[in-house]
């Protein structure tokens, strides 16, 4: 697949993207592999993974294209149970399994002849930003780490979530208990929204959550009929969605089968021309595990050069706590951006962040090559 043409792509005409997959556990992770075929010899590799319930189509291609244009290979993957990757049931987020996916991705790229195995960087955003810190503490061969708006501290994120809607947190917790118990008996997952308003039992309910998360999807992404019908009765919620999302006409026809399992009231999404399928929904059992996860502590357990790109107004992954985890660590560089959690993926904040990341990775790859 040839890449090129958008304003934020730098000399990307020669960069190629192809679909690949690698095994993790008993399933396969779907991935894009970006390469520049006109370059000879092994080159640096950047492995990229997204945040809480997100899929690779949600703006990771924009970053990957910029990194590939710099002459590096890039692997962008979906976690198991999400997006185009395997794994049943769908819409499960298991923290241990997702980190195992990162290790599987590392093992896969180390088998590729075009990859310099001494110059492999991990790039994670949001929840993935926490994953890469933990994974780097377990694999000293990684050359560099970039964590963007990273989730680093479960207790801090829980406190921030309570401030946005305490009653909805109670509902989220109760559903988490019921879903966990149900999973012991093989029941279908109880699905709750990944992003929502303060009164919804959503994992992320910051003021910018719906608008910000929906803006990451490509223009022409279509919302399922069921959710479109609900939003017709909730105009204030509908108004928060990005114009990238198009409702589906309510015509009484049955919703087609999707790769994300049963239709969730919180939103099943199909990309333009059916290029991908995703859902604004995760199994509620995650609510019992998130507050216990503190990947920011891993920063003190390794010395790999690390760039933390933090959003100062972040209500989902509080920047103050992330900076506290990084304090006094010589191998950690912190770059701050005056924006909310989702702003860093688009517009001027994206431009600044991706340029900072390119500069950081270029220095680390050059240093490793010496």
XYZ file of C-alpha atoms in Angstrom:
370
model
C 0.000 0.000 0.000
C 1.467 3.369 -0.974
C 1.280 6.255 1.472
C 1.281 9.914 0.610
C -0.697 13.065 0.025
C -1.730 14.509 3.424
C -0.408 17.761 4.828
C 1.227 16.143 7.831
C 3.164 13.524 5.832
C 6.811 14.229 5.225
C 8.367 12.785 2.055
C 6.345 9.591 2.490
C 5.791 8.679 -1.162
C 8.432 5.928 -1.080
C 7.183 4.417 2.175
C 5.187 1.208 1.889
C 2.739 -0.278 4.377
C 1.712 -3.905 4.371
C -0.420 -6.110 6.565
C 1.474 -8.610 8.716
C 0.673 -10.639 11.805
C 2.521 -12.279 14.664
C 1.580 -14.875 17.250
C 0.903 -13.921 20.855
C -0.278 -16.679 23.150
C -2.852 -18.742 21.268
C -3.907 -15.920 18.935
C -2.553 -13.619 16.249
C -2.036 -9.878 16.483
C -2.748 -7.938 13.302
C -0.216 -5.255 12.427
C 0.941 -2.779 9.811
C 4.605 -2.888 8.838
C 5.975 0.331 7.349
C 9.225 0.198 5.386
C 11.178 2.432 3.025
C 12.362 0.043 0.272
C 14.937 2.438 -1.169
C 17.088 2.207 1.973
C 19.720 -0.535 2.209
C 20.767 -2.568 5.209
C 19.192 -3.041 8.642
C 17.495 0.055 10.009
C 15.943 1.177 13.308
C 12.482 -0.067 14.234
C 9.695 1.655 16.175
C 6.973 -0.593 17.643
C 3.703 1.233 18.292
C 0.626 0.361 20.361
C -2.443 2.366 21.329
C -4.352 3.155 24.498
C -7.447 1.989 26.339
C -9.562 -0.024 23.883
C -8.304 1.955 20.873
C -7.307 0.460 17.515
C -4.487 1.340 15.149
C -6.748 3.311 12.779
C -7.218 5.931 15.493
C -4.379 8.222 14.364
C -1.449 5.837 14.907
C -0.920 5.825 11.141
C -0.210 9.573 11.287
C 2.705 9.006 13.654
C 3.923 5.890 11.847
C 4.098 7.693 8.512
C 6.295 10.400 10.019
C 8.628 7.859 11.611
C 8.815 5.806 8.398
C 9.615 8.949 6.398
C 12.651 9.391 8.671
C 13.972 6.094 7.325
C 12.887 3.790 10.132
C 10.754 0.676 9.948
C 7.561 0.841 12.001
C 5.265 -1.876 13.354
C 1.776 -0.773 14.476
C -0.333 -3.503 16.062
C -3.754 -4.161 17.575
C -3.910 -5.964 20.904
C -5.613 -9.321 21.134
C -9.404 -9.154 21.560
C -9.502 -5.757 19.806
C -9.572 -4.426 16.244
C -8.292 -6.764 13.555
C -6.461 -9.066 15.973
C -7.702 -12.441 17.143
C -8.902 -13.449 20.576
C -12.289 -14.347 22.037
C -14.374 -12.996 23.604
C -14.109 -9.599 21.957
C -13.548 -6.253 23.702
C -11.551 -7.731 26.557
C -8.664 -5.708 27.961
C -6.389 -7.934 29.995
C -3.347 -5.983 31.224
C -1.049 -9.009 31.375
C -2.067 -10.211 27.923
C -1.525 -6.785 26.383
C 1.996 -6.615 27.809
C 2.602 -10.115 26.481
C 1.557 -8.745 23.063
C 4.336 -6.143 23.341
C 6.887 -8.858 24.096
C 5.559 -10.903 21.170
C 5.925 -7.868 18.886
C 9.531 -7.457 20.020
C 10.253 -11.115 19.319
C 8.660 -10.794 15.871
C 10.581 -7.719 14.686
C 13.850 -9.241 15.882
C 13.360 -11.936 13.231
C 13.045 -9.418 10.378
C 16.206 -9.080 8.259
C 15.641 -5.369 7.625
C 15.648 -4.531 11.341
C 18.720 -3.480 13.338
C 17.994 -5.443 16.515
C 20.145 -3.053 18.556
C 17.992 -0.056 17.579
C 14.424 -0.943 18.489
C 12.232 1.639 20.228
C 8.890 1.210 21.964
C 6.212 3.873 21.412
C 3.028 3.678 23.449
C 0.186 6.130 23.929
C -2.207 6.507 26.880
C -2.680 3.037 28.390
C -0.049 1.787 25.948
C 2.256 4.459 27.342
C 2.139 2.651 30.663
C 2.685 -0.719 28.983
C 5.946 0.355 27.331
C 7.396 1.440 30.670
C 6.688 -1.950 32.195
C 7.923 -3.840 29.120
C 11.152 -1.806 28.997
C 11.835 -2.787 32.607
C 11.620 -6.433 31.496
C 13.689 -6.195 28.275
C 17.026 -4.398 28.557
C 17.709 -4.790 24.815
C 15.228 -2.013 23.968
C 17.110 1.067 22.730
C 14.586 3.826 23.532
C 11.074 4.412 24.868
C 8.466 7.046 24.011
C 5.369 7.222 26.233
C 2.733 9.738 25.103
C 0.057 10.980 27.552
C 0.907 7.819 29.507
C -1.250 6.068 32.065
C 1.270 5.684 34.892
C -0.713 5.423 38.107
C -4.035 3.666 38.707
C -4.863 5.373 42.018
C -4.240 8.840 40.526
C -6.422 8.097 37.491
C -9.147 6.695 39.750
C -9.181 9.866 41.858
C -9.440 11.957 38.689
C -12.272 9.738 37.422
C -14.185 10.084 40.706
C -13.982 13.851 40.449
C -15.655 13.782 37.023
C -18.608 11.624 38.153
C -18.669 9.765 41.498
C -22.021 8.057 40.938
C -21.009 6.710 37.542
C -17.833 5.309 39.156
C -20.034 3.331 41.551
C -21.976 1.924 38.587
C -18.707 1.115 36.810
C -17.411 -0.732 39.872
C -20.608 -2.726 40.416
C -20.602 -3.758 36.754
C -16.941 -4.726 37.110
C -17.775 -7.052 39.998
C -20.698 -8.630 38.141
C -18.646 -9.074 34.975
C -15.767 -10.654 36.872
C -18.067 -13.128 38.609
C -19.834 -13.853 35.320
C -16.511 -14.573 33.622
C -15.908 -17.420 36.082
C -19.008 -19.138 34.721
C -18.475 -18.369 31.028
C -21.029 -15.546 30.798
C -20.764 -12.966 28.015
C -18.825 -9.848 29.024
C -20.746 -6.870 30.364
C -19.677 -4.053 28.052
C -19.267 -0.460 29.220
C -18.130 2.592 27.245
C -14.457 3.295 26.790
C -15.212 7.032 26.532
C -18.346 8.800 27.693
C -19.916 11.662 29.599
C -19.666 12.131 33.361
C -22.996 10.366 33.989
C -22.079 7.300 31.921
C -20.292 4.299 33.496
C -17.343 5.008 31.194
C -13.689 4.257 31.821
C -12.731 7.714 30.534
C -15.222 10.459 31.295
C -13.135 13.622 31.181
C -14.817 16.715 29.690
C -13.093 16.122 26.352
C -13.538 12.338 26.269
C -16.289 11.897 23.648
C -15.175 14.730 21.406
C -11.497 13.855 21.722
C -11.800 10.100 21.253
C -14.159 10.384 18.278
C -11.822 12.895 16.601
C -9.161 10.182 16.373
C -11.286 8.159 13.955
C -10.945 8.821 10.211
C -13.587 10.911 8.469
C -16.444 8.805 7.188
C -16.457 6.366 10.107
C -20.021 5.127 10.499
C -21.853 4.560 13.765
C -24.134 1.539 14.203
C -27.912 1.933 13.790
C -28.613 1.099 17.408
C -26.361 3.804 18.794
C -27.481 6.267 16.120
C -31.076 5.769 17.301
C -30.077 6.378 20.930
C -28.213 9.560 20.023
C -31.261 10.886 18.202
C -32.889 11.027 21.638
C -29.783 12.535 23.277
C -28.907 15.585 21.163
C -26.559 17.008 23.810
C -24.438 13.845 23.656
C -24.641 13.662 19.865
C -23.312 17.219 19.673
C -20.112 16.133 21.437
C -19.146 13.673 18.713
C -16.609 14.635 16.092
C -17.887 15.354 12.577
C -15.708 12.417 11.534
C -18.503 10.141 12.806
C -21.541 9.624 10.580
C -24.788 8.165 11.971
C -26.496 5.294 10.204
C -30.013 5.795 8.901
C -32.670 4.096 11.020
C -34.515 2.040 8.435
C -35.578 -1.012 10.424
C -33.065 -3.322 8.799
C -31.018 -5.671 10.964
C -27.476 -4.560 11.836
C -24.903 -6.621 9.902
C -22.554 -8.935 11.794
C -19.340 -7.291 12.969
C -15.947 -8.485 14.105
C -16.405 -6.875 17.506
C -19.163 -9.240 18.600
C -22.686 -8.239 19.495
C -23.816 -4.678 18.892
C -23.099 -2.515 21.918
C -25.369 0.381 22.782
C -22.209 2.427 23.418
C -21.239 2.396 19.758
C -19.984 -0.035 17.125
C -17.934 1.753 14.477
C -17.094 0.858 10.883
C -14.375 2.640 9.006
C -14.820 4.171 5.556
C -15.507 1.413 3.010
C -15.506 -1.113 5.842
C -11.741 -0.824 6.308
C -11.941 -1.618 10.026
C -14.362 -2.292 12.857
C -14.125 -1.066 16.429
C -16.349 -0.441 19.422
C -16.592 2.165 22.125
C -16.921 -0.669 24.630
C -14.770 -2.727 26.986
C -15.547 -5.574 29.361
C -16.419 -4.086 32.751
C -14.066 -6.421 34.647
C -11.214 -4.044 33.835
C -12.638 -1.587 36.397
C -11.341 -3.791 39.227
C -7.827 -3.976 37.804
C -7.123 -0.446 36.622
C -6.806 1.126 40.096
C -4.140 -1.438 41.032
C -1.883 -0.863 38.018
C 1.056 1.502 38.552
C 3.430 1.163 35.569
C 5.029 4.525 36.355
C 6.964 2.800 39.121
C 8.797 0.797 36.456
C 10.658 3.959 35.367
C 13.027 3.554 38.315
C 13.800 -0.056 37.390
C 15.531 0.557 34.048
C 17.965 3.048 32.497
C 16.836 2.992 28.853
C 16.525 6.546 27.426
C 12.855 7.508 27.773
C 10.765 10.425 26.544
C 7.522 11.175 28.389
C 5.151 13.444 26.445
C 2.637 14.613 29.045
C -0.491 16.734 28.655
C -0.692 19.253 31.479
C -4.516 19.391 31.443
C -4.906 15.609 31.270
C -7.890 14.426 33.332
C -7.478 10.765 32.344
C -3.758 10.280 33.040
C -2.775 13.079 35.453
C 0.448 14.752 34.356
C 1.490 15.729 37.888
C 1.716 12.093 38.955
C 3.628 11.082 35.828
C 6.157 13.850 36.437
C 6.541 12.705 40.033
C 7.404 9.185 38.875
C 10.062 10.668 36.544
C 11.591 13.059 39.093
C 15.316 12.574 39.624
C 15.753 9.935 36.902
C 18.610 10.891 34.582
C 17.459 8.634 31.743
C 13.980 10.213 31.572
C 13.166 13.357 29.582
C 9.778 15.015 30.111
C 8.111 17.217 27.492
C 4.943 19.052 28.529
C 2.093 20.213 26.302
C -0.646 22.572 27.458
C -3.559 20.467 26.272
C -6.043 17.764 27.253
C -5.540 14.017 26.921
C -6.789 13.648 23.338
C -5.492 16.970 21.965
C -1.968 15.639 21.488
C -3.118 13.368 18.645
C -4.228 16.166 16.317
C -3.432 19.670 15.104
C -0.639 21.819 16.462
C -0.086 19.665 19.544
C 0.412 16.607 17.323
C 2.914 18.532 15.195
C 4.932 19.601 18.194
C 4.809 16.177 19.843
C 5.770 14.200 16.748
C 8.660 16.557 16.039
C 9.898 16.168 19.620
C 9.601 12.388 19.294
C 11.459 12.326 15.975
C 14.273 14.410 17.432
C 14.524 12.214 20.524
C 14.515 8.931 18.587
C 17.002 10.221 16.048
C 19.455 11.035 18.858
C 19.009 7.659 20.515
C 19.294 5.663 17.286
C 22.432 7.600 16.271
C 23.932 7.051 19.715
C 23.166 3.317 19.650
C 24.751 2.974 16.204
C 28.072 4.365 17.428
